[in-house]
Amino acid sequence: MYEHDVIVVGAGGAGLRAAIAADEEGADVALVTKLHPVRSHTGAAEGGINASLREGDSWDLHAYDTMKGSDYLGDAPAIDTFAKTAPEEVIQLEHWGMPFSREDDGRVSQRPFGGMSFPRTTYAGAETGHHLLHTMYEQAVKRGIEVYDEWYVTNLAVTDHDDPEDRECHGCVAYDIKSGKIEGFRAKGGVILATGGLGQAFDHTTNAVANTGDGCAMAYRAGVPMEDMEMIQFHPTTLPSTGVLISEGVRGEGGILYNDDEERFMFEYGYANNDGELASRDVVSRAELTEVNEGRGIEDEYVDLDMRHLGEERILDRLENILHLAEDFEGVDGLDEPMPVKPGQHYAMGGVECDENGETCIEGLYAAGETACVSLHGANRLGGNALPELLVFGARAGYHAAGKDMKTAEIQTGPSAKSEDGDVQPPVAPGAVDAGDEDVAADGAAVEPTGVIENAVEREQDRVETLLEDDGINHAEVRADVQETMTQNVNVFREEESLKTALRDLRTAREEYEHVAVADPSRTYNTDLIHTIETRNILDVAEAITLGALAREEFRGAHWRAEFQERRDEEWIKHTMLAWNEGTPELYYKPVILEGDEETYEPKERSY
Amino acid sequence: MSTQIEQQETETEEQEAEPEVESPGDRRRAAKRQRQTERDIQRETEEETLDDEETVTLKVFRYDPEVEGKQEPRFDDFAVPFHKGMTVLDALIYARDRYDSSLTFRHSCRQAVCGSDALFVNGRQRLGCKTQLSDLEDPVRIEPLPHQEVVKDLVVDMEHFYDQMEAVEPYFDADELPEDSLEEQRQTRENREKVKMSTRCIWCGACMSSCNIAAGDNEYLGPAAINKAYRFAMDEREGENRKQERLRIIEQEHGVWRCQTQFSCTEVCPKDIPLTEHIQELKREAVKNNLKFW
Ligand SMILES: Cc1cc2nc3c(=O)[nH]c(=O)nc-3n(C[C@H](O)[C@H](O)[C@H](O)COP(=O)(O)OP(=O)(O)OC[C@H]3O[C@@H](n4cnc5c(N)ncnc54)[C@H](O)[C@@H]3O)c2cc1C
Ligand code: SF4
Ligand code: FES
């Protein structure tokens, strides 16, 4: 068994920032990650990082934009903390040497981004995430932070109290991908989940293959509620063949969208008469799909994004990376022709419920980054707001887990934050097919930490052995079924019948998963095994997304419902919560906090 | 904000330049009908010929120290149906998911940023996700990166590469920082431009694997690590003291002087980093620096 004060699961932007913070606080911290840190998906972020840095801008303007962008589903304490702290976090990155793009006076450049009332998006070419990830990894190296790379965390070691709010997390179980060894990791201060997004629940996504929602699923099954899972952001500009993202920076710099009739449809058809291409992502994604559905799409599939008029010099200076992406993955020269784009799954606004200090309702268990839902982005994340989130809340989780005295959180978590029960009627019973055989909380060792971990390790050993020894179907089939039904039925446009179809398909996939087995018998670098375990996680998060989408009977932010074409504030300014409940998911709601540090946010209609 | 105005101007210009004989929409629609017909025809023919014509053969290196029958390295053939735009990585994924789930390789981002799928494809180091099958000769031979220990199939041990990267103290370390935590360290555009290419490295290891010197001298820092040193040594924000320290590291016995300017690293780097040039420049810096003390 390995022992550290703080164990950070995942070494993308959020995990690295958390680890650095914990280290600064004097804790012995380790990063456990299934990919080497520099391979994390944070490296793919292109557009930029928002922070109010200049005269004429201020944190409360940033907070206001974020709340408005969230369609009033964000929690004010999180939004305020975020907007206040982002500037020092971004400048700290700069002090760590991050190669930001520069103005003539040598200060970092900022540019306009969708939904922002001020050009407050700092960037490093069109490779902001790459530079952020590498800069932070460098700082982790400088501090000598221990990294267990290519170690896959399969489960959490949590006590088995009936009420999740009484449970404690003592560590986790991880699998050394290179050797096949399964080991317990004990964390005296806390475990921080920073496992990133869950894009692999869909088949057209900008996310990496490793983004399988592992952290979400592990926390969910350990008893932490999932919050606002239906809120999936679809990015309007992804390349049709692969899902590779064409940064919002292109539109920020003045890129224009055209339909097959060469009409600038954002204005022509009145989707966003003020902001045009710079309207929020949900608005632009729906506009594009409407164009395609109404027969004005190109090859019935996509629209064109044109940046030629920006001129070669500006493109090379600020968007060079985009040229390479369009060339390598679509065979299109962006200087010469427009680039084909369509909406793709991009970001999970929802996730593991946690408070401003990163803590979940299980003591010692934290979440940060895209895995987490501190409720910053609400129903829609504004471009450039995820990277500062990693910094602000990654750091806070790290400090808190390392024992730093943090102010009491204003955001309540756990089942006791419930305001009312949900009453959705799913067509099939969701949850585990056989709930009995997989209780996540460690049995029989509710108090003694090492016992909890040993039990968890044993269970994982059994699970892995069964998977390796039994014969059965390949996980890839199940995974493909899940991705397909999610993309068909739980995409940008949603309706009751399709959501129910998805739930039925997911149930079938669960049943199939019961017969899944790993064909590769080897313990050495067994990716077959890893992908099989991931597929289970994908199933759980896909179902949570769909249940949330069925429950929310309104149209808010990214969540569009055919039957409900209005935002219904009186009833729906509340979070959808889903508790695993030992395999019988329970739906309930929790109030949104609109009362902020300075003022109370008044829901206004969104217009672009 | 001035950018906004600029772009509007450009846009009006464009619209005015458009001739008004036939509407662009009409032309597009005609083209679309045409494409539709072409695709229909293509689909019909494809259905008949798919089996033999539209497939690519992958010859993939296999090895697993643990599994009987795979302990002796060998090549397996996989016939993969080809479609336009398909990359080497797509083909590997297809082979794995359809034919043999034990086929093992690293990959994640599918967009040339994570650096995990550097492979030896048709005799050259390339990123699988960035290499179009249509650019390669059939059969496509896929092997792990040469000069690295093979863990299994296409997976190599990267430890040595990481060690070399870490040996150059790869982190920003300014002599002096602004006191105000909200104040930036100014950097000129020229200086950012100077280090720009060097900051693009994704740690894929292709350069190291292509380098003859690195193959013969295990202690040689190698192109990626030296490039990393360049990235910091040339950054004007770090200051003179740190720069001296950096030059000392790259000047050691197994540092820059080992490079024989063969350019193989530069040729294979998927991020187009002018590695050899950077190594040469550091050599010049080192010489200049030494002259100062004589
Ligand atoms: C293409 C793209 C472009 C984007 N552009 C922007 C942008 O311009 N601005 C912006 O603000 N946001 C952007 N975003 C969003 C933002 O980049 C992500 O939300 C953010 O980087 C996620 O960071 P993370 O640290 O939470 O996760 P990741 O960077 O995905 O890291 C996850 C880590 O968890 C590890 N991990 C996962 N599962 C396990 C497990 N079971 N065991 C061990 N380790 C595990 C992985 O190895 C990895 O290290 C973009 C996102 C994408 C996909
Ligand atoms: S320098 Fe180029 S080839 Fe070498 S590791 Fe970096 S990206 Fe790969
Ligand atoms: S899969 Fe990430 S570089 Fe190819």
PDB file of N, CA and C and ligand atoms in Angstrom, chain B residues 89 106-117 127-130 202, ligand 3:
ATOM      1  N   LEU B  89      -3.969   5.823 -37.115  1.00  0.00           N
ATOM      2  CA  LEU B  89      -4.579   5.520 -35.822  1.00  0.00           C
ATOM      3  C   LEU B  89      -5.987   4.951 -36.015  1.00  0.00           C
ATOM      4  N   ARG B 106      -0.616   3.125 -27.640  1.00  0.00           N
ATOM      5  CA  ARG B 106      -1.070   4.289 -26.875  1.00  0.00           C
ATOM      6  C   ARG B 106      -1.743   5.281 -27.811  1.00  0.00           C
ATOM      7  N   HIS B 107      -2.766   5.933 -27.330  1.00  0.00           N
ATOM      8  CA  HIS B 107      -3.380   7.039 -28.071  1.00  0.00           C
ATOM      9  C   HIS B 107      -4.361   7.708 -27.147  1.00  0.00           C
ATOM     10  N   SER B 108      -4.652   8.964 -27.395  1.00  0.00           N
ATOM     11  CA  SER B 108      -5.734   9.571 -26.629  1.00  0.00           C
ATOM     12  C   SER B 108      -6.403  10.722 -27.362  1.00  0.00           C
ATOM     13  N   CYS B 109      -5.644  11.757 -27.720  1.00  0.00           N
ATOM     14  CA  CYS B 109      -6.309  12.991 -28.176  1.00  0.00           C
ATOM     15  C   CYS B 109      -6.847  12.906 -29.604  1.00  0.00           C
ATOM     16  N   ARG B 110      -6.278  12.088 -30.453  1.00  0.00           N
ATOM     17  CA  ARG B 110      -6.618  11.997 -31.879  1.00  0.00           C
ATOM     18  C   ARG B 110      -6.389  13.310 -32.616  1.00  0.00           C
ATOM     19  N   GLN B 111      -5.635  14.231 -32.040  1.00  0.00           N
ATOM     20  CA  GLN B 111      -5.433  15.487 -32.743  1.00  0.00           C
ATOM     21  C   GLN B 111      -4.033  16.064 -32.581  1.00  0.00           C
ATOM     22  N   ALA B 112      -3.065  15.187 -32.455  1.00  0.00           N
ATOM     23  CA  ALA B 112      -1.663  15.591 -32.475  1.00  0.00           C
ATOM     24  C   ALA B 112      -1.256  16.542 -31.356  1.00  0.00           C
ATOM     25  N   VAL B 113      -1.871  16.415 -30.194  1.00  0.00           N
ATOM     26  CA  VAL B 113      -1.410  17.233 -29.072  1.00  0.00           C
ATOM     27  C   VAL B 113      -0.961  16.439 -27.855  1.00  0.00           C
ATOM     28  N   CYS B 114      -1.377  15.169 -27.741  1.00  0.00           N
ATOM     29  CA  CYS B 114      -0.996  14.458 -26.521  1.00  0.00           C
ATOM     30  C   CYS B 114       0.339  13.749 -26.668  1.00  0.00           C
ATOM     31  N   GLY B 115       0.752  13.540 -27.910  1.00  0.00           N
ATOM     32  CA  GLY B 115       2.075  12.962 -28.143  1.00  0.00           C
ATOM     33  C   GLY B 115       2.205  11.499 -27.793  1.00  0.00           C
ATOM     34  N   SER B 116       1.092  10.794 -27.636  1.00  0.00           N
ATOM     35  CA  SER B 116       1.227   9.412 -27.158  1.00  0.00           C
ATOM     36  C   SER B 116       1.317   8.378 -28.274  1.00  0.00           C
ATOM     37  N   ASP B 117       0.991   8.733 -29.519  1.00  0.00           N
ATOM     38  CA  ASP B 117       0.991   7.687 -30.540  1.00  0.00           C
ATOM     39  C   ASP B 117       2.075   7.842 -31.602  1.00  0.00           C
ATOM     40  N   LEU B 127       3.274  10.457 -36.063  1.00  0.00           N
ATOM     41  CA  LEU B 127       2.142  10.330 -35.150  1.00  0.00           C
ATOM     42  C   LEU B 127       1.042   9.590 -35.920  1.00  0.00           C
ATOM     43  N   GLY B 128       0.540   8.527 -35.344  1.00  0.00           N
ATOM     44  CA  GLY B 128      -0.493   7.750 -36.022  1.00  0.00           C
ATOM     45  C   GLY B 128      -1.713   8.582 -36.360  1.00  0.00           C
ATOM     46  N   CYS B 129      -2.102   9.457 -35.436  1.00  0.00           N
ATOM     47  CA  CYS B 129      -3.353  10.204 -35.629  1.00  0.00           C
ATOM     48  C   CYS B 129      -3.218  11.277 -36.685  1.00  0.00           C
ATOM     49  N   LYS B 130      -1.989  11.657 -37.005  1.00  0.00           N
ATOM     50  CA  LYS B 130      -1.778  12.764 -37.923  1.00  0.00           C
ATOM     51  C   LYS B 130      -1.369  12.267 -39.306  1.00  0.00           C
ATOM     52  N   ILE B 202       5.501  18.184 -27.807  1.00  0.00           N
ATOM     53  CA  ILE B 202       4.479  17.384 -27.121  1.00  0.00           C
ATOM     54  C   ILE B 202       5.057  16.095 -26.514  1.00  0.00           C
TER      55      ILE B 202
HETATM   56  S1  FES C   3      -3.398  10.516 -30.277  1.00  0.00           S
HETATM   57 FE1  FES C   3      -2.580  12.278 -29.293  1.00  0.00          FE
HETATM   58  S2  FES C   3      -0.891  12.756 -30.546  1.00  0.00           S
HETATM   59 FE2  FES C   3      -1.878  11.208 -31.665  1.00  0.00          FE
END
